[in-house]
GROMACS .gro file of N, CA and C in nm:
model
  276
    1MET      N    1  10.014   8.259  10.417
    1MET     CA    2  10.061   8.375  10.492
    1MET      C    3  10.055   8.498  10.402
    2ASN      N    4  10.002   8.606  10.453
    2ASN     CA    5   9.987   8.729  10.378
    2ASN      C    6  10.093   8.829  10.422
    3SER      N    7  10.177   8.870  10.331
    3SER     CA    8  10.281   8.969  10.362
    3SER      C    9  10.225   9.109  10.350
    4THR      N   10  10.276   9.198  10.432
    4THR     CA   11  10.238   9.339  10.423
    4THR      C   12  10.335   9.410  10.330
    5ILE      N   13  10.280   9.485  10.235
    5ILE     CA   14  10.360   9.564  10.143
    5ILE      C   15  10.370   9.705  10.199
    6VAL      N   16  10.490   9.757  10.209
    6VAL     CA   17  10.513   9.893  10.255
    6VAL      C   18  10.576   9.970  10.140
    7THR      N   19  10.515  10.081  10.104
    7THR     CA   20  10.565  10.161   9.992
    7THR      C   21  10.542  10.308  10.019
    8ALA      N   22  10.587  10.393   9.928
    8ALA     CA   23  10.571  10.538   9.946
    8ALA      C   24  10.543  10.604   9.812
    9PHE      N   25  10.476  10.717   9.817
    9PHE     CA   26  10.440  10.793   9.698
    9PHE      C   27  10.461  10.940   9.728
   10PHE      N   28  10.578  10.993   9.688
   10PHE     CA   29  10.613  11.133   9.712
   10PHE      C   30  10.660  11.196   9.581
   11ASP      N   31  10.644  11.326   9.573
   11ASP     CA   32  10.692  11.400   9.457
   11ASP      C   33  10.842  11.422   9.472
   12THR      N   34  10.920  11.355   9.390
   12THR     CA   35  11.065  11.373   9.390
   12THR      C   36  11.110  11.456   9.270
   13GLY      N   37  11.015  11.507   9.193
   13GLY     CA   38  11.048  11.595   9.082
   13GLY      C   39  11.083  11.526   8.952
   14ARG      N   40  11.057  11.397   8.942
   14ARG     CA   41  11.097  11.326   8.820
   14ARG      C   42  11.020  11.369   8.697
   15GLY      N   43  10.904  11.427   8.715
   15GLY     CA   44  10.829  11.478   8.601
   15GLY      C   45  10.887  11.605   8.544
   16GLU      N   46  10.980  11.666   8.617
   16GLU     CA   47  11.040  11.793   8.576
   16GLU      C   48  11.186  11.779   8.537
   17VAL      N   49  11.235  11.658   8.526
   17VAL     CA   50  11.375  11.637   8.490
   17VAL      C   51  11.398  11.686   8.348
   18PRO      N   52  11.498  11.771   8.327
   18PRO     CA   53  11.527  11.818   8.191
   18PRO      C   54  11.583  11.706   8.104
   19SER      N   55  11.581  11.725   7.974
   19SER     CA   56  11.627  11.620   7.883
   19SER      C   57  11.779  11.610   7.880
   20VAL      N   58  11.849  11.716   7.923
   20VAL     CA   59  11.995  11.715   7.931
   20VAL      C   60  12.035  11.770   8.067
   21ILE      N   61  12.122  11.696   8.137
   21ILE     CA   62  12.174  11.739   8.267
   21ILE      C   63  12.325  11.733   8.262
   22ARG      N   64  12.387  11.845   8.294
   22ARG     CA   65  12.534  11.854   8.296
   22ARG      C   66  12.595  11.800   8.166
   23GLY      N   67  12.532  11.835   8.055
   23GLY     CA   68  12.583  11.796   7.924
   23GLY      C   69  12.553  11.654   7.880
   24ARG      N   70  12.478  11.580   7.959
   24ARG     CA   71  12.448  11.440   7.925
   24ARG      C   72  12.299  11.424   7.899
   25GLN      N   73  12.267  11.347   7.796
   25GLN     CA   74  12.129  11.318   7.762
   25GLN      C   75  12.066  11.230   7.870
   26VAL      N   76  11.948  11.265   7.915
   26VAL     CA   77  11.875  11.188   8.015
   26VAL      C   78  11.777  11.096   7.942
   27PRO      N   79  11.785  10.964   7.965
   27PRO     CA   80  11.691  10.873   7.899
   27PRO      C   81  11.547  10.908   7.935
   28GLY      N   82  11.457  10.889   7.840
   28GLY     CA   83  11.317  10.923   7.859
   28GLY      C   84  11.253  10.853   7.977
   29TYR      N   85  11.297  10.731   8.007
   29TYR     CA   86  11.236  10.657   8.118
   29TYR      C   87  11.270  10.716   8.254
   30GLN      N   88  11.365  10.807   8.260
   30GLN     CA   89  11.400  10.872   8.386
   30GLN      C   90  11.296  10.977   8.425
   31ARG      N   91  11.218  11.023   8.328
   31ARG     CA   92  11.115  11.123   8.354
   31ARG      C   93  10.981  11.054   8.366
   32ARG      N   94  10.907  11.083   8.472
   32ARG     CA   95  10.776  11.022   8.493
   32ARG      C   96  10.679  11.123   8.550
   33THR      N   97  10.560  11.126   8.494
   33THR     CA   98  10.455  11.213   8.545
   33THR      C   99  10.380  11.140   8.657
   34PHE      N  100  10.297  11.213   8.730
   34PHE     CA  101  10.216  11.150   8.834
   34PHE      C  102  10.117  11.052   8.774
   35ASP      N  103  10.066  11.085   8.656
   35ASP     CA  104   9.975  10.993   8.589
   35ASP      C  105  10.041  10.858   8.562
   36GLU      N  106  10.168  10.861   8.522
   36GLU     CA  107  10.240  10.735   8.500
   36GLU      C  108  10.258  10.659   8.630
   37TYR      N  109  10.294  10.729   8.737
   37TYR     CA  110  10.308  10.663   8.867
   37TYR      C  111  10.177  10.598   8.911
   38PHE      N  112  10.067  10.670   8.897
   38PHE     CA  113   9.938  10.613   8.935
   38PHE      C  114   9.900  10.495   8.845
   39TYR      N  115   9.934  10.503   8.718
   39TYR     CA  116   9.907  10.392   8.625
   39TYR      C  117   9.977  10.265   8.674
   40TYR      N  118  10.105  10.274   8.707
   40TYR     CA  119  10.179  10.157   8.755
   40TYR      C  120  10.136  10.116   8.895
   41PHE      N  121  10.103  10.214   8.978
   41PHE     CA  122  10.058  10.182   9.114
   41PHE      C  123   9.928  10.102   9.109
   42ASN      N  124   9.846  10.124   9.010
   42ASN     CA  125   9.721  10.051   8.997
   42ASN      C  126   9.744   9.900   8.996
   43PHE      N  127   9.850   9.855   8.933
   43PHE     CA  128   9.882   9.711   8.932
   43PHE      C  129   9.919   9.662   9.072
   44LEU      N  130  10.003   9.736   9.140
   44LEU     CA  131  10.042   9.701   9.277
   44LEU      C  132   9.922   9.706   9.369
   45ALA      N  133   9.837   9.807   9.351
   45ALA     CA  134   9.721   9.827   9.437
   45ALA      C  135   9.619   9.715   9.425
   46SER      N  136   9.624   9.640   9.317
   46SER     CA  137   9.527   9.530   9.298
   46SER      C  138   9.560   9.408   9.384
   47MET      N  139   9.681   9.403   9.437
   47MET     CA  140   9.719   9.289   9.521
   47MET      C  141   9.636   9.290   9.649
   48LYS      N  142   9.598   9.173   9.695
   48LYS     CA  143   9.512   9.161   9.814
   48LYS      C  144   9.590   9.170   9.946
   49ASN      N  145   9.719   9.189   9.937
   49ASN     CA  146   9.802   9.201  10.057
   49ASN      C  147   9.764   9.325  10.138
   50ASP      N  148   9.791   9.319  10.269
   50ASP     CA  149   9.784   9.440  10.350
   50ASP      C  150   9.887   9.537  10.292
   51MET      N  151   9.854   9.666  10.294
   51MET     CA  152   9.945   9.763  10.236
   51MET      C  153   9.950   9.888  10.322
   52ILE      N  154  10.071   9.935  10.348
   52ILE     CA  155  10.096  10.061  10.417
   52ILE      C  156  10.164  10.152  10.317
   53ILE      N  157  10.108  10.271  10.298
   53ILE     CA  158  10.159  10.363  10.197
   53ILE      C  159  10.185  10.498  10.262
   54PHE      N  160  10.309  10.541  10.257
   54PHE     CA  161  10.348  10.673  10.305
   54PHE      C  162  10.334  10.770  10.188
   55THR      N  163  10.275  10.887  10.213
   55THR     CA  164  10.255  10.982  10.104
   55THR      C  165  10.238  11.123  10.157
   56GLU      N  166  10.219  11.216  10.065
   56GLU     CA  167  10.191  11.354  10.102
   56GLU      C  168  10.041  11.380  10.082
   57PRO      N  169   9.987  11.486  10.143
   57PRO     CA  170   9.842  11.507  10.144
   57PRO      C  171   9.774  11.504  10.008
   58ARG      N  172   9.834  11.560   9.905
   58ARG     CA  173   9.766  11.570   9.776
   58ARG      C  174   9.746  11.437   9.705
   59PHE      N  175   9.815  11.331   9.749
   59PHE     CA  176   9.801  11.201   9.684
   59PHE      C  177   9.714  11.103   9.762
   60ALA      N  178   9.682  11.134   9.887
   60ALA     CA  179   9.613  11.038   9.975
   60ALA      C  180   9.479  10.992   9.920
   61ASP      N  181   9.396  11.084   9.873
   61ASP     CA  182   9.264  11.045   9.822
   61ASP      C  183   9.275  10.955   9.700
   62ALA      N  184   9.363  10.989   9.607
   62ALA     CA  185   9.380  10.907   9.487
   62ALA      C  186   9.428  10.767   9.522
   63ILE      N  187   9.520  10.756   9.617
   63ILE     CA  188   9.570  10.625   9.660
   63ILE      C  189   9.457  10.543   9.721
   64ASN      N  190   9.381  10.605   9.810
   64ASN     CA  191   9.268  10.534   9.871
   64ASN      C  192   9.165  10.491   9.767
   65GLN      N  193   9.136  10.576   9.670
   65GLN     CA  194   9.040  10.542   9.565
   65GLN      C  195   9.088  10.425   9.479
   66ILE      N  196   9.216  10.426   9.445
   66ILE     CA  197   9.270  10.317   9.364
   66ILE      C  198   9.262  10.185   9.440
   67ARG      N  199   9.303  10.186   9.567
   67ARG     CA  200   9.295  10.063   9.648
   67ARG      C  201   9.149  10.018   9.662
   68ALA      N  202   9.058  10.113   9.686
   68ALA     CA  203   8.916  10.079   9.701
   68ALA      C  204   8.859  10.020   9.573
   69SER      N  205   8.905  10.065   9.459
   69SER     CA  206   8.854  10.013   9.332
   69SER      C  207   8.886   9.864   9.313
   70HIS      N  208   8.981   9.815   9.392
   70HIS     CA  209   9.017   9.673   9.388
   70HIS      C  210   8.964   9.598   9.511
   71GLY      N  211   8.878   9.664   9.588
   71GLY     CA  212   8.821   9.600   9.706
   71GLY      C  213   8.918   9.588   9.822
   72ASN      N  214   9.014   9.678   9.827
   72ASN     CA  215   9.118   9.670   9.930
   72ASN      C  216   9.112   9.784  10.032
   73THR      N  217   8.993   9.825  10.067
   73THR     CA  218   8.978   9.934  10.162
   73THR      C  219   9.021   9.893  10.303
   74GLU      N  220   8.978   9.777  10.346
   74GLU     CA  221   9.003   9.732  10.484
   74GLU      C  222   9.149   9.698  10.512
   75ASN      N  223   9.225   9.663  10.409
   75ASN     CA  224   9.363   9.621  10.432
   75ASN      C  225   9.462   9.727  10.381
   76THR      N  226   9.418   9.854  10.382
   76THR     CA  227   9.503   9.964  10.336
   76THR      C  228   9.518  10.067  10.445
   77ARG      N  229   9.639  10.111  10.468
   77ARG     CA  230   9.665  10.219  10.563
   77ARG      C  231   9.752  10.322  10.494
   78VAL      N  232   9.701  10.443  10.479
   78VAL     CA  233   9.774  10.552  10.415
   78VAL      C  234   9.821  10.647  10.524
   79LEU      N  235   9.951  10.666  10.533
   79LEU     CA  236  10.010  10.755  10.633
   79LEU      C  237  10.057  10.883  10.563
   80VAL      N  238   9.996  10.994  10.602
   80VAL     CA  239  10.020  11.121  10.533
   80VAL      C  240  10.121  11.205  10.611
   81TYR      N  241  10.219  11.258  10.538
   81TYR     CA  242  10.319  11.348  10.595
   81TYR      C  243  10.301  11.484  10.531
   82ASP      N  244  10.267  11.583  10.612
   82ASP     CA  245  10.239  11.717  10.561
   82ASP      C  246  10.359  11.782  10.493
   83ASN      N  247  10.478  11.753  10.537
   83ASN     CA  248  10.596  11.817  10.481
   83ASN      C  249  10.652  11.747  10.358
   84GLY      N  250  10.599  11.632  10.322
   84GLY     CA  251  10.652  11.560  10.206
   84GLY      C  252  10.797  11.526  10.225
   85LEU      N  253  10.872  11.535  10.119
   85LEU     CA  254  11.017  11.509  10.125
   85LEU      C  255  11.093  11.638  10.098
   86ASP      N  256  11.221  11.634  10.128
   86ASP     CA  257  11.306  11.749  10.094
   86ASP      C  258  11.309  11.763   9.942
   87ASP      N  259  11.351  11.876   9.895
   87ASP     CA  260  11.358  11.902   9.752
   87ASP      C  261  11.471  11.821   9.690
   88TYR      N  262  11.438  11.730   9.600
   88TYR     CA  263  11.536  11.644   9.538
   88TYR      C  264  11.581  11.694   9.400
   89ARG      N  265  11.539  11.810   9.363
   89ARG     CA  266  11.572  11.862   9.230
   89ARG      C  267  11.715  11.914   9.229
   90ASP      N  268  11.812  11.825   9.219
   90ASP     CA  269  11.953  11.864   9.226
   90ASP      C  270  12.014  11.898   9.090
   91TRP      N  271  11.933  11.901   8.985
   91TRP     CA  272  11.987  11.930   8.853
   91TRP      C  273  11.995  12.079   8.825
   92GLU      N  274  11.937  12.159   8.913
   92GLU     CA  275  11.935  12.304   8.890
   92GLU      C  276  12.068  12.368   8.923
   0.00000   0.00000   0.00000
């Protein structure tokens, strides 16, 4: 039986997290660039499972290319949301 993986790829601002928030040191692993997200997504994308991925327009092509590089074009559905997510940058 093949399970469908449902995931999402949106900019939540983690690449812009300052090193100190409200006087507390933020661990380095809390900050992630898009390159890091795509690096880790590459492992997930290699799975042969059907996959549904919610994302914003600027990431759709990269997601499709990564899935295609693993031969997963036919079992991938990318759902694009033009508005992305609300602004999650609450540290300002």
